[in-house]
Every structure is written in structure tokens, then in C-alpha cells.
Tab-separated table of N, CA, C and O in Angstrom:
chain	number	residue	atom	x	y	z
Q	1	MET	N	-112.763	-34.744	64.974
Q	1	MET	CA	-112.655	-35.670	63.868
Q	1	MET	C	-111.185	-35.778	63.461
Q	1	MET	O	-110.503	-34.778	63.322
Q	2	VAL	N	-110.721	-36.962	63.257
Q	2	VAL	CA	-109.365	-37.219	62.763
Q	2	VAL	C	-109.473	-37.555	61.283
Q	2	VAL	O	-110.372	-38.291	60.867
Q	3	ALA	N	-108.561	-37.016	60.488
Q	3	ALA	CA	-108.586	-37.270	59.046
Q	3	ALA	C	-107.163	-37.384	58.534
Q	3	ALA	O	-106.225	-36.864	59.138
Q	4	ASN	N	-107.022	-38.062	57.411
Q	4	ASN	CA	-105.744	-38.150	56.714
Q	4	ASN	C	-105.753	-37.149	55.567
Q	4	ASN	O	-106.777	-36.976	54.901
Q	5	VAL	N	-104.615	-36.510	55.326
Q	5	VAL	CA	-104.497	-35.643	54.156
Q	5	VAL	C	-104.279	-36.560	52.966
Q	5	VAL	O	-103.250	-37.217	52.844
Q	6	TRP	N	-105.285	-36.644	52.112
Q	6	TRP	CA	-105.240	-37.561	50.987
Q	6	TRP	C	-104.527	-36.927	49.791
Q	6	TRP	O	-103.686	-37.543	49.156
Q	7	LYS	N	-104.875	-35.651	49.472
Q	7	LYS	CA	-104.274	-35.006	48.310
Q	7	LYS	C	-104.219	-33.496	48.522
Q	7	LYS	O	-105.196	-32.895	48.945
Q	8	VAL	N	-103.071	-32.910	48.217
Q	8	VAL	CA	-102.916	-31.454	48.242
Q	8	VAL	C	-103.091	-30.979	46.804
Q	8	VAL	O	-102.311	-31.337	45.925
Q	9	GLU	N	-104.152	-30.213	46.569
Q	9	GLU	CA	-104.514	-29.789	45.215
Q	9	GLU	C	-103.809	-28.503	44.777
Q	9	GLU	O	-103.608	-28.292	43.589
Q	10	LYS	N	-103.489	-27.621	45.704
Q	10	LYS	CA	-102.892	-26.319	45.378
Q	10	LYS	C	-101.518	-26.210	46.023
Q	10	LYS	O	-101.208	-26.905	46.988
Q	11	ALA	N	-100.699	-25.319	45.504
Q	11	ALA	CA	-99.355	-25.076	46.031
Q	11	ALA	C	-99.229	-23.609	46.415
Q	11	ALA	O	-100.036	-22.765	45.981
Q	12	VAL	N	-98.219	-23.306	47.205
Q	12	VAL	CA	-97.959	-21.919	47.573
Q	12	VAL	C	-97.762	-21.104	46.296
Q	12	VAL	O	-97.051	-21.520	45.381
Q	13	GLY	N	-98.445	-19.967	46.238
Q	13	GLY	CA	-98.366	-19.101	45.061
Q	13	GLY	C	-99.510	-19.278	44.088
Q	13	GLY	O	-99.709	-18.441	43.206
Q	14	ASP	N	-100.272	-20.363	44.226
Q	14	ASP	CA	-101.407	-20.601	43.325
Q	14	ASP	C	-102.560	-19.659	43.653
Q	14	ASP	O	-102.909	-19.486	44.822
Q	15	PRO	N	-103.173	-19.064	42.632
Q	15	PRO	CA	-104.380	-18.271	42.879
Q	15	PRO	C	-105.561	-19.212	43.120
Q	15	PRO	O	-105.630	-20.297	42.534
Q	16	VAL	N	-106.470	-18.802	44.002
Q	16	VAL	CA	-107.681	-19.573	44.264
Q	16	VAL	C	-108.882	-18.638	44.292
Q	16	VAL	O	-108.754	-17.460	44.608
Q	17	ALA	N	-110.018	-19.181	43.952
Q	17	ALA	CA	-111.279	-18.455	44.032
Q	17	ALA	C	-112.120	-19.081	45.131
Q	17	ALA	O	-111.917	-20.251	45.495
Q	18	ASP	N	-113.032	-18.316	45.670
Q	18	ASP	CA	-113.946	-18.821	46.691
Q	18	ASP	C	-114.588	-20.119	46.196
Q	18	ASP	O	-115.163	-20.151	45.115
Q	19	GLY	N	-114.418	-21.204	46.957
Q	19	GLY	CA	-115.001	-22.490	46.586
Q	19	GLY	C	-114.046	-23.462	45.926
Q	19	GLY	O	-114.385	-24.627	45.744
Q	20	ASP	N	-112.843	-22.994	45.544
Q	20	ASP	CA	-111.851	-23.901	44.949
Q	20	ASP	C	-111.342	-24.887	45.995
Q	20	ASP	O	-111.099	-24.515	47.144
Q	21	THR	N	-111.139	-26.129	45.602
Q	21	THR	CA	-110.597	-27.141	46.507
Q	21	THR	C	-109.099	-26.918	46.663
Q	21	THR	O	-108.371	-26.820	45.681
Q	22	VAL	N	-108.652	-26.847	47.925
Q	22	VAL	CA	-107.240	-26.656	48.232
Q	22	VAL	C	-106.609	-27.990	48.639
Q	22	VAL	O	-105.523	-28.333	48.200
Q	23	VAL	N	-107.309	-28.744	49.488
Q	23	VAL	CA	-106.819	-30.021	50.009
Q	23	VAL	C	-108.001	-30.986	50.078
Q	23	VAL	O	-109.138	-30.561	50.305
Q	24	ILE	N	-107.743	-32.269	49.892
Q	24	ILE	CA	-108.773	-33.284	50.074
Q	24	ILE	C	-108.361	-34.163	51.246
Q	24	ILE	O	-107.251	-34.692	51.273
Q	25	LEU	N	-109.246	-34.279	52.220
Q	25	LEU	CA	-109.022	-35.134	53.377
Q	25	LEU	C	-109.771	-36.437	53.198
Q	25	LEU	O	-110.735	-36.505	52.431
Q	26	GLU	N	-109.346	-37.468	53.925
Q	26	GLU	CA	-110.043	-38.756	53.930
Q	26	GLU	C	-110.283	-39.152	55.371
Q	26	GLU	O	-109.380	-39.108	56.202
Q	27	SER	N	-111.536	-39.466	55.659
Q	27	SER	CA	-111.894	-39.930	56.996
Q	27	SER	C	-113.035	-40.926	56.863
Q	27	SER	O	-114.025	-40.639	56.184
Q	28	MET	N	-112.893	-42.062	57.496
Q	28	MET	CA	-113.911	-43.110	57.470
Q	28	MET	C	-114.333	-43.446	56.033
Q	28	MET	O	-115.509	-43.550	55.717
Q	29	LYS	N	-113.325	-43.534	55.140
Q	29	LYS	CA	-113.523	-43.890	53.734
Q	29	LYS	C	-114.325	-42.849	52.958
Q	29	LYS	O	-114.868	-43.147	51.902
Q	30	MET	N	-114.410	-41.626	53.479
Q	30	MET	CA	-115.093	-40.532	52.782
Q	30	MET	C	-114.072	-39.466	52.421
Q	30	MET	O	-113.183	-39.166	53.209
Q	31	GLU	N	-114.204	-38.910	51.215
Q	31	GLU	CA	-113.355	-37.802	50.810
Q	31	GLU	C	-114.023	-36.493	51.207
Q	31	GLU	O	-115.206	-36.292	50.961
Q	32	ILE	N	-113.251	-35.614	51.843
Q	32	ILE	CA	-113.777	-34.345	52.337
Q	32	ILE	C	-112.951	-33.213	51.731
Q	32	ILE	O	-111.785	-33.036	52.101
Q	33	PRO	N	-113.526	-32.444	50.799
Q	33	PRO	CA	-112.764	-31.331	50.219
Q	33	PRO	C	-112.674	-30.169	51.209
Q	33	PRO	O	-113.649	-29.845	51.892
Q	34	VAL	N	-111.497	-29.569	51.282
Q	34	VAL	CA	-111.310	-28.340	52.047
Q	34	VAL	C	-111.206	-27.238	51.006
Q	34	VAL	O	-110.303	-27.253	50.158
Q	35	VAL	N	-112.141	-26.301	51.046
Q	35	VAL	CA	-112.229	-25.289	49.999
Q	35	VAL	C	-111.817	-23.915	50.518
Q	35	VAL	O	-111.917	-23.627	51.715
Q	36	ALA	N	-111.359	-23.079	49.586
Q	36	ALA	CA	-111.023	-21.696	49.907
Q	36	ALA	C	-112.316	-20.953	50.233
Q	36	ALA	O	-113.336	-21.143	49.568
Q	37	GLU	N	-112.266	-20.116	51.252
Q	37	GLU	CA	-113.437	-19.338	51.637
Q	37	GLU	C	-113.417	-17.926	51.066
Q	37	GLU	O	-114.393	-17.192	51.180
Q	38	VAL	N	-112.289	-17.549	50.449
Q	38	VAL	CA	-112.144	-16.226	49.840
Q	38	VAL	C	-111.307	-16.351	48.570
Q	38	VAL	O	-110.583	-17.327	48.387
Q	39	ASP	N	-111.404	-15.356	47.696
Q	39	ASP	CA	-110.499	-15.271	46.556
Q	39	ASP	C	-109.138	-14.814	47.071
Q	39	ASP	O	-109.057	-14.019	48.011
Q	40	GLY	N	-108.067	-15.315	46.486
Q	40	GLY	CA	-106.741	-14.880	46.902
Q	40	GLY	C	-105.656	-15.785	46.362
Q	40	GLY	O	-105.835	-16.462	45.350
Q	41	VAL	N	-104.529	-15.781	47.070
Q	41	VAL	CA	-103.364	-16.584	46.694
Q	41	VAL	C	-102.982	-17.444	47.893
Q	41	VAL	O	-102.989	-16.977	49.034
Q	42	VAL	N	-102.647	-18.702	47.637
Q	42	VAL	CA	-102.206	-19.594	48.712
Q	42	VAL	C	-100.834	-19.101	49.178
Q	42	VAL	O	-99.893	-19.040	48.392
Q	43	THR	N	-100.749	-18.729	50.466
Q	43	THR	CA	-99.476	-18.247	51.009
Q	43	THR	C	-98.782	-19.292	51.872
Q	43	THR	O	-97.595	-19.166	52.155
Q	44	ARG	N	-99.526	-20.302	52.290
Q	44	ARG	CA	-98.917	-21.365	53.098
Q	44	ARG	C	-99.755	-22.634	52.999
Q	44	ARG	O	-100.978	-22.579	53.072
Q	45	ILE	N	-99.093	-23.771	52.851
Q	45	ILE	CA	-99.713	-25.087	52.976
Q	45	ILE	C	-99.063	-25.716	54.206
Q	45	ILE	O	-97.857	-25.929	54.230
Q	46	ALA	N	-99.861	-25.981	55.230
Q	46	ALA	CA	-99.327	-26.445	56.515
Q	46	ALA	C	-99.357	-27.970	56.667
Q	46	ALA	O	-99.008	-28.474	57.731
Q	47	VAL	N	-99.781	-28.676	55.639
Q	47	VAL	CA	-99.869	-30.139	55.701
Q	47	VAL	C	-99.203	-30.739	54.475
Q	47	VAL	O	-98.990	-30.058	53.474
Q	48	THR	N	-98.884	-32.028	54.564
Q	48	THR	CA	-98.396	-32.772	53.406
Q	48	THR	C	-99.241	-34.031	53.266
Q	48	THR	O	-99.885	-34.478	54.226
Q	49	GLU	N	-99.244	-34.590	52.080
Q	49	GLU	CA	-100.026	-35.797	51.845
Q	49	GLU	C	-99.569	-36.895	52.797
Q	49	GLU	O	-98.377	-37.098	52.996
Q	50	GLY	N	-100.537	-37.555	53.422
Q	50	GLY	CA	-100.251	-38.614	54.374
Q	50	GLY	C	-100.292	-38.171	55.828
Q	50	GLY	O	-100.322	-39.002	56.726
Q	51	ASP	N	-100.291	-36.849	56.065
Q	51	ASP	CA	-100.389	-36.354	57.443
Q	51	ASP	C	-101.721	-36.742	58.060
Q	51	ASP	O	-102.740	-36.858	57.368
Q	52	VAL	N	-101.722	-36.927	59.369
Q	52	VAL	CA	-102.957	-37.139	60.128
Q	52	VAL	C	-103.231	-35.834	60.864
Q	52	VAL	O	-102.366	-35.317	61.568
Q	53	ILE	N	-104.437	-35.294	60.664
Q	53	ILE	CA	-104.795	-34.030	61.299
Q	53	ILE	C	-106.067	-34.196	62.110
Q	53	ILE	O	-106.818	-35.151	61.923
Q	54	GLN	N	-106.286	-33.236	62.996
Q	54	GLN	CA	-107.484	-33.247	63.827
Q	54	GLN	C	-108.229	-31.929	63.624
Q	54	GLN	O	-107.671	-30.944	63.113
Q	55	GLU	N	-109.467	-31.912	64.044
Q	55	GLU	CA	-110.293	-30.716	63.946
Q	55	GLU	C	-109.566	-29.559	64.614
Q	55	GLU	O	-109.015	-29.692	65.707
Q	56	GLY	N	-109.512	-28.430	63.923
Q	56	GLY	CA	-108.860	-27.255	64.442
Q	56	GLY	C	-107.439	-27.053	63.974
Q	56	GLY	O	-106.871	-25.979	64.148
Q	57	ASP	N	-106.820	-28.077	63.344
Q	57	ASP	CA	-105.461	-27.941	62.841
Q	57	ASP	C	-105.444	-27.016	61.620
Q	57	ASP	O	-106.364	-27.009	60.807
Q	58	LEU	N	-104.351	-26.251	61.494
Q	58	LEU	CA	-104.159	-25.395	60.336
Q	58	LEU	C	-103.849	-26.241	59.118
Q	58	LEU	O	-102.998	-27.136	59.172
Q	59	ILE	N	-104.550	-25.966	58.005
Q	59	ILE	CA	-104.339	-26.716	56.777
Q	59	ILE	C	-103.640	-25.835	55.747
Q	59	ILE	O	-102.636	-26.216	55.183
Q	60	ALA	N	-104.182	-24.644	55.514
Q	60	ALA	CA	-103.602	-23.745	54.532
Q	60	ALA	C	-104.005	-22.311	54.854
Q	60	ALA	O	-104.979	-22.079	55.577
Q	61	VAL	N	-103.246	-21.371	54.285
Q	61	VAL	CA	-103.544	-19.950	54.444
Q	61	VAL	C	-103.730	-19.354	53.064
Q	61	VAL	O	-102.886	-19.531	52.182
Q	62	VAL	N	-104.840	-18.640	52.877
Q	62	VAL	CA	-105.124	-17.924	51.643
Q	62	VAL	C	-105.237	-16.445	51.983
Q	62	VAL	O	-105.987	-16.070	52.887
Q	63	ALA	N	-104.474	-15.615	51.294
Q	63	ALA	CA	-104.524	-14.173	51.560
Q	63	ALA	C	-104.749	-13.414	50.274
Q	63	ALA	O	-104.548	-13.893	49.204
């Protein structure tokens, strides 16, 4: 699946809880939230708004 990075919700250093939205993707006119799978802190955002990504691409790191 190819998607556009529509909105980056969190920044490096932001705390996140399991289920928090980190990035919102857009594909085929649908918004797809990318959520944190663990509690932690965002240590890396690997995309910027407007990027085109494909399945398997790194979006963010939460540690």
C-alpha cells in the first residue's frame, strides 16, 4: 500500500501511551492513524508531512 504522510502528530521527545496517534497517513481518500504500540518516548520521526511511503517503511521509533 502506498500512502501520503498527511500529518505528524508527535515530535521527538514527546511521551506517548499505547494507542496514541503518532502520524496520520492518507491513502485513497482515507485517513489512517499510525498509533504507538507501547508506552514510551518518541526517539525518532523518520517521515515528514507530504512524504510518500510504502508498506514496511519506517515511520517512527518509540522507546
